[in-house]
Amino acid sequence: PQRFSEGRPSRDTSETHVGIHSRSQSHSHSISSTDSSAAAALSTTTGLSSGCAPMRKCSARPLEAAGCPWYHATLPRFASLQSSARRSRRPPRCLHARASSQVPREGLRLMEWARKEGAKLTENLNIEVWSDGVRGVRTKRAINADEIVVEIPRKLALEVTTSPSKCPIPELDQQLWKSSEWYQKLGILVSLEMHQGESSQLKEYIAALPKRIPTPLHWSPDQLELLQYPPVVAKVETQRKDWTKFYESFCASFSGGSGSRPSMEEMTHALECVRSRSFSGPYEGSSWASRVRQYVLILGLAAGYVSFGFGEPYQAVNGMLAAFLFVVFRDMLVKQNPNSIRYVLCPVMDMFNHLPTVESEVAYEYFRNTFTLKVKEDVKEGSQVYINYGKRGNDELLQYYGFVQEGSPYDAYIVTDFLRKARQHMPEEVSRNSSILESNELKDSVDSVSIKPQSGVM
């Protein structure tokens, strides 16, 4: 099996491989606990009902004045760092299964459809929504460490790779497809499936996706300003401009009628689903269909070799085995190339919530042509099943996933305009060292400084 690395792809230039032990809510697949009043306020401000979206929230409380659901989850962290306040780091607080839960209709349909299409799911595995509005996956029987929890046929997944490929959409200009980033390609595929509605072959999966992901992309300028954190504000503004520009390019390159073209809202939601729910991992360089064609050709050549009297049967068998091994070893070598990557949206796998303290693993099974998910530790009966999205800091989680984690060991706080701020508090030290920085042409490199947790204190 080709194991995916931890986490989900999130950066625009992402070289991060995502282990299927990381997703899903990103989507993505996300998570943390809030009280019932916070959940109700979130439903009001975002238009979500408690059972419609797999929201992952961590220590989130609604902003009373501005209606910003993540303000109190992020501002205290940023403000405390800006004031140089030190606080001990507590274990990450994320959602834990509660006794009160319900099984959403979309979840039932998704599981039934997946099983009908050949997926193998752990017995008594359910997608549920807890009383605080968070959706996740619960098991009604104990799961052993390294047991395969989910196995999904590749045919059910949406996938793009870094290998040059022909655009699968006849109405779309090939040049746009070729120049698009991986998440833009997947976003196009998802938005078209969304636009098809009931005629989509993946309608059960599309219906189970969150109706909206509460990321800062939907915040007003006033709400963004309340973060008091310029790095995230700048990234969100850049994200808005880039996604708007991409949609304009998509419209200009799409030859289908306006009735068959996804709207800006559909494209934006599709891109958010992709950025928060997709996995990445090594790509072996050939699709299952192309490998099957190669094997059939090899068998045909071997049969013709014997039928037309070119040689003995054992010679044909030896040649056939050598050709088969060549195809397999070629694929194994290609997947070692760090630039050969596949990006996948996989039904059911993207419904699992994130917990940074667990270990999980997603892999592509080469000979079975399936994606598998394993957890690396025992899961008790009646518990929620978590996976690990990877080493994601709160800046990234907030921007693309819509939640933050208190006490995350992977968090970092970026201090912008560092020298000016440091000069206000340490004028003598800055003056004494500024000449050294200037002489080594390092002054600009310390204009932004990243502060990470150390020794239990952030």
Coordinates of C-alpha atoms in Angstrom, one line a residue:
P1 CA 0.0 0.0 0.0
Q2 CA 1.1 3.6 -0.7
R3 CA 0.8 5.4 2.5
F4 CA -0.3 9.0 2.5
S5 CA 1.6 11.3 4.8
E6 CA 0.0 13.0 7.8
G7 CA -2.3 15.9 7.3
R8 CA -4.2 17.4 4.4
P9 CA -2.9 19.6 1.7
S10 CA -3.6 23.2 2.6
R11 CA -1.0 25.6 1.3
D12 CA -1.4 26.9 -2.2
T13 CA 2.1 25.6 -3.1
S14 CA 1.5 22.5 -1.0
E15 CA 4.2 20.0 -1.0
T16 CA 2.7 18.6 2.1
H17 CA 1.5 15.0 1.6
V18 CA -1.5 14.1 3.5
G19 CA -1.8 10.9 5.2
I20 CA -5.2 9.6 5.1
H21 CA -4.7 9.6 8.8
S22 CA -5.3 13.2 8.6
R23 CA -8.4 14.1 7.0
S24 CA -11.2 14.5 7.2
Q25 CA -12.5 17.2 8.7
S26 CA -10.8 19.2 6.4
H27 CA -12.6 18.7 5.5
S28 CA -12.0 18.0 6.5
H29 CA -12.9 17.3 7.2
S30 CA -12.5 19.7 12.0
I31 CA -13.4 20.1 15.6
S32 CA -13.8 21.3 19.1
S33 CA -16.3 21.6 21.8
T34 CA -18.7 24.5 22.4
D35 CA -21.6 24.9 24.7
S36 CA -25.2 24.9 23.4
S37 CA -25.4 28.7 23.4
A38 CA -22.4 29.0 21.2
A39 CA -23.8 26.4 18.8
A40 CA -27.0 28.2 18.6
A41 CA -25.3 31.5 17.9
L42 CA -23.1 29.9 15.3
S43 CA -26.3 28.5 13.6
T44 CA -27.8 32.0 13.6
T45 CA -24.7 33.8 12.2
T46 CA -23.8 31.3 9.5
G47 CA -27.2 30.0 8.5
L48 CA -26.4 26.5 9.5
S49 CA -28.6 24.1 11.4
S50 CA -27.2 21.7 13.9
G51 CA -27.3 18.8 11.6
C52 CA -26.2 20.2 8.2
A53 CA -22.4 20.6 8.4
P54 CA -19.4 18.8 9.7
M55 CA -18.1 21.8 11.5
R56 CA -15.0 21.3 13.5
K57 CA -14.8 23.9 16.2
C58 CA -12.3 24.3 19.1
S59 CA -13.0 26.3 22.1
A60 CA -15.2 28.6 20.1
R61 CA -17.7 31.1 21.5
P62 CA -19.8 33.6 19.4
L63 CA -18.9 37.2 19.2
E64 CA -21.8 39.0 20.8
A65 CA -21.5 42.3 19.1
A66 CA -20.2 41.5 15.6
G67 CA -21.5 38.0 15.2
C68 CA -18.1 36.5 14.6
P69 CA -18.2 32.8 15.7
W70 CA -14.5 32.3 16.1
Y71 CA -13.6 35.6 17.6
H72 CA -13.3 34.4 21.2
A73 CA -11.5 31.3 20.0
T74 CA -8.7 33.3 18.4
L75 CA -8.4 36.8 19.8
P76 CA -7.4 35.7 23.4
R77 CA -4.5 33.8 22.0
F78 CA -3.3 36.6 19.7
A79 CA -3.9 39.3 22.3
S80 CA -2.1 37.4 25.0
L81 CA 0.9 36.9 22.8
Q82 CA 1.0 40.6 21.7
S83 CA 1.1 41.6 25.3
S84 CA 3.8 39.1 26.1
A85 CA 1.6 37.3 28.5
R86 CA 2.8 33.8 29.2
R87 CA 0.4 31.0 29.8
S88 CA 1.0 27.3 30.3
R89 CA 0.1 25.1 27.3
R90 CA -2.8 22.7 28.0
P91 CA -3.6 19.6 25.9
P92 CA -5.5 20.4 22.7
R93 CA -9.2 20.6 23.4
C94 CA -11.3 19.0 20.7
L95 CA -14.7 17.6 20.4
H96 CA -15.5 14.5 22.4
A97 CA -18.4 12.2 21.7
R98 CA -21.5 13.1 23.7
A99 CA -24.3 10.8 24.8
S100 CA -26.8 13.0 23.0
S101 CA -26.5 12.5 19.2
Q102 CA -28.5 11.8 16.1
V103 CA -27.9 10.1 12.8
P104 CA -28.5 12.6 9.9
R105 CA -30.4 11.4 6.9
E106 CA -27.6 12.5 4.6
G107 CA -25.1 10.4 6.6
L108 CA -27.3 7.3 6.4
R109 CA -27.7 7.7 2.6
L110 CA -24.0 8.2 2.2
M111 CA -23.1 5.0 4.1
E112 CA -25.7 3.0 2.3
W113 CA -24.6 4.3 -1.1
A114 CA -20.9 3.6 -0.3
R115 CA -21.6 0.0 0.8
K116 CA -23.7 -0.6 -2.3
E117 CA -20.8 0.6 -4.5
G118 CA -18.3 -1.8 -2.9
A119 CA -17.0 0.1 0.1
K120 CA -16.0 -1.9 3.2
L121 CA -16.9 -0.1 6.4
T122 CA -16.4 -1.2 10.0
E123 CA -19.6 -2.8 11.3
N124 CA -21.9 -0.4 13.3
L125 CA -20.0 2.7 12.1
N126 CA -22.3 5.7 11.9
I127 CA -22.1 9.4 10.9
E128 CA -23.7 11.3 13.7
V129 CA -24.4 14.9 14.8
W130 CA -24.0 15.7 18.5
S131 CA -26.0 18.1 20.5
D132 CA -23.5 20.9 20.0
G133 CA -24.0 20.7 16.2
V134 CA -20.7 18.9 15.4
R135 CA -20.8 16.0 13.0
G136 CA -18.4 13.1 13.2
V137 CA -18.1 9.3 13.1
R138 CA -19.0 7.0 16.0
T139 CA -18.3 3.3 16.3
K140 CA -20.7 1.1 18.2
R141 CA -18.2 -1.7 18.5
A142 CA -14.5 -1.6 19.7
I143 CA -11.9 -1.0 17.0
N144 CA -8.5 -2.6 17.3
A145 CA -5.3 -0.8 16.5
D146 CA -4.2 -1.1 12.9
E147 CA -7.6 -2.4 11.9
I148 CA -8.9 -1.1 8.6
V149 CA -11.8 1.2 9.5
V150 CA -12.8 2.1 6.0
E151 CA -11.9 0.9 2.5
I152 CA -13.3 2.9 -0.4
P153 CA -13.0 1.9 -4.1
R154 CA -11.1 4.4 -6.1
K155 CA -13.9 4.8 -8.5
L156 CA -15.9 6.7 -5.9
A157 CA -13.3 9.3 -5.2
L158 CA -12.5 12.5 -7.1
E159 CA -8.8 12.7 -7.9
V160 CA -6.2 14.8 -9.7
T161 CA -2.5 14.3 -9.9
T162 CA 0.6 16.3 -10.7
S163 CA 1.2 14.2 -13.8
P164 CA 0.2 15.9 -17.1
S165 CA -3.3 14.8 -18.0
K166 CA -6.0 15.7 -20.4
C167 CA -8.9 17.8 -19.0
P168 CA -11.8 15.5 -18.3
I169 CA -14.3 18.2 -19.0
P170 CA -15.0 18.7 -22.8
E171 CA -16.5 22.2 -22.3
L172 CA -13.4 23.5 -20.5
D173 CA -10.3 24.9 -22.2
Q174 CA -7.3 22.6 -21.9
Q175 CA -5.0 25.5 -21.2
L176 CA -6.9 26.5 -18.1
W177 CA -6.9 23.0 -16.8
K178 CA -3.2 22.7 -17.4
S179 CA -2.3 25.9 -15.7
S180 CA -4.6 25.4 -12.6
E181 CA -3.4 24.4 -9.2
W182 CA -4.4 21.0 -7.8
Y183 CA -7.1 22.4 -5.6
Q184 CA -8.6 24.5 -8.4
K185 CA -8.9 21.3 -10.6
L186 CA -10.6 19.4 -7.8
G187 CA -12.8 22.5 -7.2
I188 CA -13.9 22.5 -10.8
L189 CA -14.9 18.8 -10.6
V190 CA -16.7 19.2 -7.3
S191 CA -18.6 22.4 -8.4
L192 CA -19.8 20.6 -11.6
E193 CA -21.1 17.7 -9.5
M194 CA -22.8 20.2 -7.2
H195 CA -24.4 22.0 -10.1
Q196 CA -25.8 18.7 -11.6
G197 CA -27.8 18.1 -8.4
E198 CA -29.9 14.9 -8.6
S199 CA -28.3 13.9 -11.9
S200 CA -24.8 13.7 -10.4
Q201 CA -23.4 10.2 -10.1
L202 CA -22.0 11.3 -6.7
K203 CA -25.2 12.9 -5.5
E204 CA -25.2 11.1 -2.2
Y205 CA -21.7 12.3 -1.4
I206 CA -22.4 15.8 -2.5
A207 CA -25.5 15.9 -0.3
A208 CA -23.5 14.9 2.7
L209 CA -20.9 17.7 2.3
P210 CA -21.3 20.7 4.7
K211 CA -23.7 23.3 3.5
R212 CA -21.2 26.0 4.5
I213 CA -17.8 26.0 6.1
P214 CA -17.4 28.9 8.6
T215 CA -14.0 30.2 7.5
P216 CA -12.9 33.8 7.7
L217 CA -13.5 34.0 3.9
H218 CA -17.1 34.8 4.9
W219 CA -16.3 37.4 7.6
S220 CA -16.9 41.1 7.2
P221 CA -13.9 43.5 7.3
D222 CA -15.0 44.5 10.9
Q223 CA -14.9 40.8 12.0
L224 CA -11.5 40.2 10.4
E225 CA -10.2 43.4 12.1
L226 CA -11.2 41.9 15.5
L227 CA -8.6 39.2 15.1
Q228 CA -6.0 41.9 15.6
Y229 CA -3.7 39.6 13.6
P230 CA -2.5 41.0 10.2
P231 CA -1.0 37.8 8.8
V232 CA -4.3 35.9 8.7
V233 CA -6.2 39.0 7.5
A234 CA -3.7 39.5 4.7
K235 CA -4.0 35.8 3.7
V236 CA -7.8 35.9 3.6
E237 CA -7.8 39.0 1.5
T238 CA -5.3 37.4 -1.0
Q239 CA -7.5 34.3 -1.0
R240 CA -10.6 36.2 -1.9
K241 CA -8.8 38.0 -4.8
D242 CA -7.2 34.8 -6.1
W243 CA -10.5 32.8 -6.0
T244 CA -12.4 35.6 -7.7
K245 CA -9.8 35.8 -10.4
F246 CA -9.8 32.1 -10.9
Y247 CA -13.6 32.0 -11.3
E248 CA -13.5 34.7 -13.9
S249 CA -10.9 32.7 -15.8
F250 CA -13.0 29.6 -15.5
C251 CA -16.1 31.4 -16.9
A252 CA -14.0 32.7 -19.8
S253 CA -12.7 29.2 -20.6
F254 CA -16.0 27.3 -20.2
S255 CA -17.8 26.8 -23.4
G256 CA -21.0 25.3 -21.9
G257 CA -24.1 27.5 -21.5
S258 CA -24.7 29.6 -18.4
G259 CA -27.2 27.0 -17.3
S260 CA -24.5 24.3 -17.1
R261 CA -21.9 26.6 -15.5
P262 CA -21.5 26.6 -11.7
S263 CA -22.1 29.9 -10.0
M264 CA -19.5 31.8 -8.0
E265 CA -21.1 30.6 -4.8
E266 CA -20.9 27.0 -5.9
M267 CA -17.3 27.3 -7.0
T268 CA -16.3 29.0 -3.8
H269 CA -18.0 26.3 -1.7
A270 CA -16.4 23.6 -3.8
L271 CA -12.9 25.1 -3.3
E272 CA -13.5 25.4 0.4
C273 CA -14.6 21.7 0.6
V274 CA -11.5 20.7 -1.4
R275 CA -9.1 22.8 0.8
S276 CA -10.6 21.4 4.0
R277 CA -11.5 17.8 3.1
S278 CA -8.9 16.5 0.6
F279 CA -6.0 14.2 1.1
S280 CA -2.7 13.9 -0.8
G281 CA -0.2 11.1 -1.2
P282 CA 2.3 9.6 -3.6
Y283 CA 1.1 8.9 -7.1
E284 CA 2.4 5.8 -9.0
G285 CA 2.3 7.5 -12.4
S286 CA -0.5 5.4 -14.0
S287 CA -4.2 5.0 -13.5
W288 CA -5.9 1.7 -12.8
A289 CA -7.5 1.8 -16.2
S290 CA -4.2 2.3 -18.0
R291 CA -2.6 -0.6 -16.0
V292 CA -5.5 -2.9 -17.0
R293 CA -5.0 -2.0 -20.6
Q294 CA -1.3 -2.7 -20.4
Y295 CA -1.9 -6.1 -18.8
V296 CA -4.5 -7.0 -21.4
L297 CA -2.1 -6.0 -24.2
I298 CA 0.7 -8.2 -22.6
L299 CA -1.7 -11.2 -22.4
G300 CA -2.7 -10.7 -26.0
L301 CA 0.9 -10.5 -27.2
A302 CA 1.8 -13.6 -25.2
A303 CA -1.2 -15.5 -26.7
G304 CA -0.3 -14.4 -30.2
Y305 CA 3.3 -15.3 -29.7
V306 CA 2.3 -18.9 -29.1
S307 CA -0.6 -19.1 -31.5
F308 CA 1.4 -18.0 -34.5
G309 CA 4.3 -20.3 -33.7
F310 CA 6.9 -17.7 -32.8
G311 CA 8.0 -19.7 -29.8
E312 CA 7.3 -22.1 -27.0
P313 CA 4.6 -21.4 -24.3
Y314 CA 7.1 -21.3 -21.5
Q315 CA 8.9 -18.5 -23.4
A316 CA 5.7 -16.5 -23.7
V317 CA 5.0 -17.0 -20.0
N318 CA 8.5 -15.8 -19.0
G319 CA 8.1 -12.8 -21.2
M320 CA 4.6 -12.0 -19.9
L321 CA 5.8 -12.2 -16.2
A322 CA 8.8 -10.0 -17.0
A323 CA 6.4 -7.4 -18.6
F324 CA 4.1 -7.5 -15.6
L325 CA 6.9 -7.0 -13.2
F326 CA 8.2 -4.1 -15.3
V327 CA 4.9 -2.3 -15.0
V328 CA 4.7 -2.9 -11.3
F329 CA 8.3 -1.8 -10.5
R330 CA 8.0 1.2 -12.8
D331 CA 5.0 2.4 -10.8
M332 CA 6.8 1.8 -7.5
L333 CA 9.8 3.8 -8.7
V334 CA 7.7 6.7 -10.0
K335 CA 5.8 7.0 -6.7
Q336 CA 9.1 7.6 -4.9
N337 CA 9.4 10.9 -6.9
P338 CA 8.4 13.7 -4.4
N339 CA 6.8 15.6 -7.3
S340 CA 4.5 12.7 -8.2
I341 CA 1.5 13.4 -6.0
R342 CA -2.2 12.6 -6.1
Y343 CA -4.9 14.7 -4.4
V344 CA -8.1 13.0 -3.4
L345 CA -11.6 13.7 -2.2
C346 CA -12.8 10.4 -0.8
P347 CA -16.4 9.8 0.4
V348 CA -16.9 8.7 4.0
M349 CA -13.1 9.2 4.8
D350 CA -13.6 12.9 4.9
M351 CA -16.3 12.6 7.6
F352 CA -13.9 11.9 10.4
N353 CA -12.9 14.7 12.9
H354 CA -9.4 15.8 13.8
L355 CA -7.5 15.2 17.0
P356 CA -3.8 16.0 17.0
T357 CA -2.9 13.4 19.7
V358 CA -4.1 10.4 17.7
E359 CA -2.3 8.5 14.9
S360 CA -4.0 7.4 11.8
E361 CA -3.0 6.3 8.3
V362 CA -4.5 6.4 4.9
A363 CA -3.1 4.4 2.1
Y364 CA -3.7 3.6 -1.6
E365 CA -3.9 -0.2 -2.1
Y366 CA -2.2 -0.7 -5.4
F367 CA -3.5 -4.2 -6.3
R368 CA -7.0 -3.6 -4.9
N369 CA -7.4 -0.1 -6.3
T370 CA -8.9 1.2 -3.1
F371 CA -8.2 3.8 -0.4
T372 CA -8.0 2.5 3.2
L373 CA -8.1 4.2 6.6
K374 CA -6.5 2.8 9.7
V375 CA -6.3 4.1 13.3
K376 CA -3.1 3.3 15.1
E377 CA -4.6 2.8 18.6
D378 CA -7.6 1.0 20.0
V379 CA -11.0 2.8 19.9
K380 CA -13.6 2.0 22.6
E381 CA -17.1 0.9 21.8
G382 CA -19.4 3.9 21.5
S383 CA -16.6 6.4 21.0
Q384 CA -16.1 8.9 18.3
V385 CA -13.4 7.9 15.8
Y386 CA -10.8 10.6 15.2
I387 CA -8.0 10.9 12.7
N388 CA -5.1 13.3 12.5
Y389 CA -5.0 16.0 9.8
G390 CA -1.3 16.6 10.3
K391 CA 0.9 19.3 11.7
R392 CA -1.5 22.3 11.2
G393 CA -1.1 25.5 13.0
N394 CA -4.1 27.6 14.0
D395 CA -3.5 30.2 11.3
E396 CA -4.0 27.5 8.7
L397 CA -6.8 25.7 10.5
L398 CA -8.8 28.9 10.9
Q399 CA -8.3 30.1 7.3
Y400 CA -9.2 26.8 5.5
Y401 CA -11.0 24.7 8.1
G402 CA -12.9 27.2 10.1
F403 CA -11.7 26.2 13.6
V404 CA -8.8 26.6 16.0
Q405 CA -7.3 24.4 18.6
E406 CA -6.3 25.7 22.0
G407 CA -2.9 24.6 23.1
S408 CA -2.0 23.1 19.7
P409 CA 1.6 21.9 19.7
Y410 CA 1.9 22.9 16.0
D411 CA 0.8 26.5 16.5
A412 CA 2.9 29.6 15.8
Y413 CA 2.3 33.3 16.2
I414 CA 3.7 35.6 13.5
V415 CA 4.8 39.0 14.8
T416 CA 4.9 41.5 11.9
D417 CA 6.9 44.7 11.9
F418 CA 9.0 43.0 14.6
L419 CA 11.9 45.5 14.8
R420 CA 9.7 48.5 15.2
K421 CA 7.7 46.8 18.0
A422 CA 10.8 45.5 19.6
R423 CA 12.4 49.0 19.6
Q424 CA 9.5 50.3 21.6
H425 CA 10.2 47.8 24.4
M426 CA 13.9 47.1 24.0
P427 CA 15.4 50.2 22.4
E428 CA 19.0 49.7 23.5
E429 CA 19.1 46.0 22.5
V430 CA 17.7 46.8 19.1
S431 CA 20.0 49.7 18.4
R432 CA 23.0 47.6 19.5
N433 CA 22.1 44.7 17.2
S434 CA 20.6 46.5 14.2
S435 CA 24.0 47.4 12.7
I436 CA 24.9 43.7 12.8
L437 CA 21.7 42.8 11.0
E438 CA 22.2 45.5 8.4
S439 CA 25.8 44.6 7.7
N440 CA 24.7 41.0 7.1
E441 CA 21.7 42.1 5.0
L442 CA 19.4 40.4 7.5
K443 CA 17.3 43.3 8.6
D444 CA 14.4 42.5 6.2
S445 CA 14.5 38.8 7.2
V446 CA 13.5 39.5 10.8
D447 CA 10.7 42.0 10.0
S448 CA 8.3 39.0 10.6
V449 CA 9.1 36.6 13.4
S450 CA 7.3 33.3 14.1
I451 CA 6.9 32.4 17.8
K452 CA 6.3 28.8 18.5
P453 CA 5.4 27.0 21.8
Q454 CA 8.5 26.0 23.8
S455 CA 8.9 24.3 27.2
G456 CA 5.2 24.2 27.7
V457 CA 4.8 27.9 27.4
M458 CA 3.6 29.8 24.3

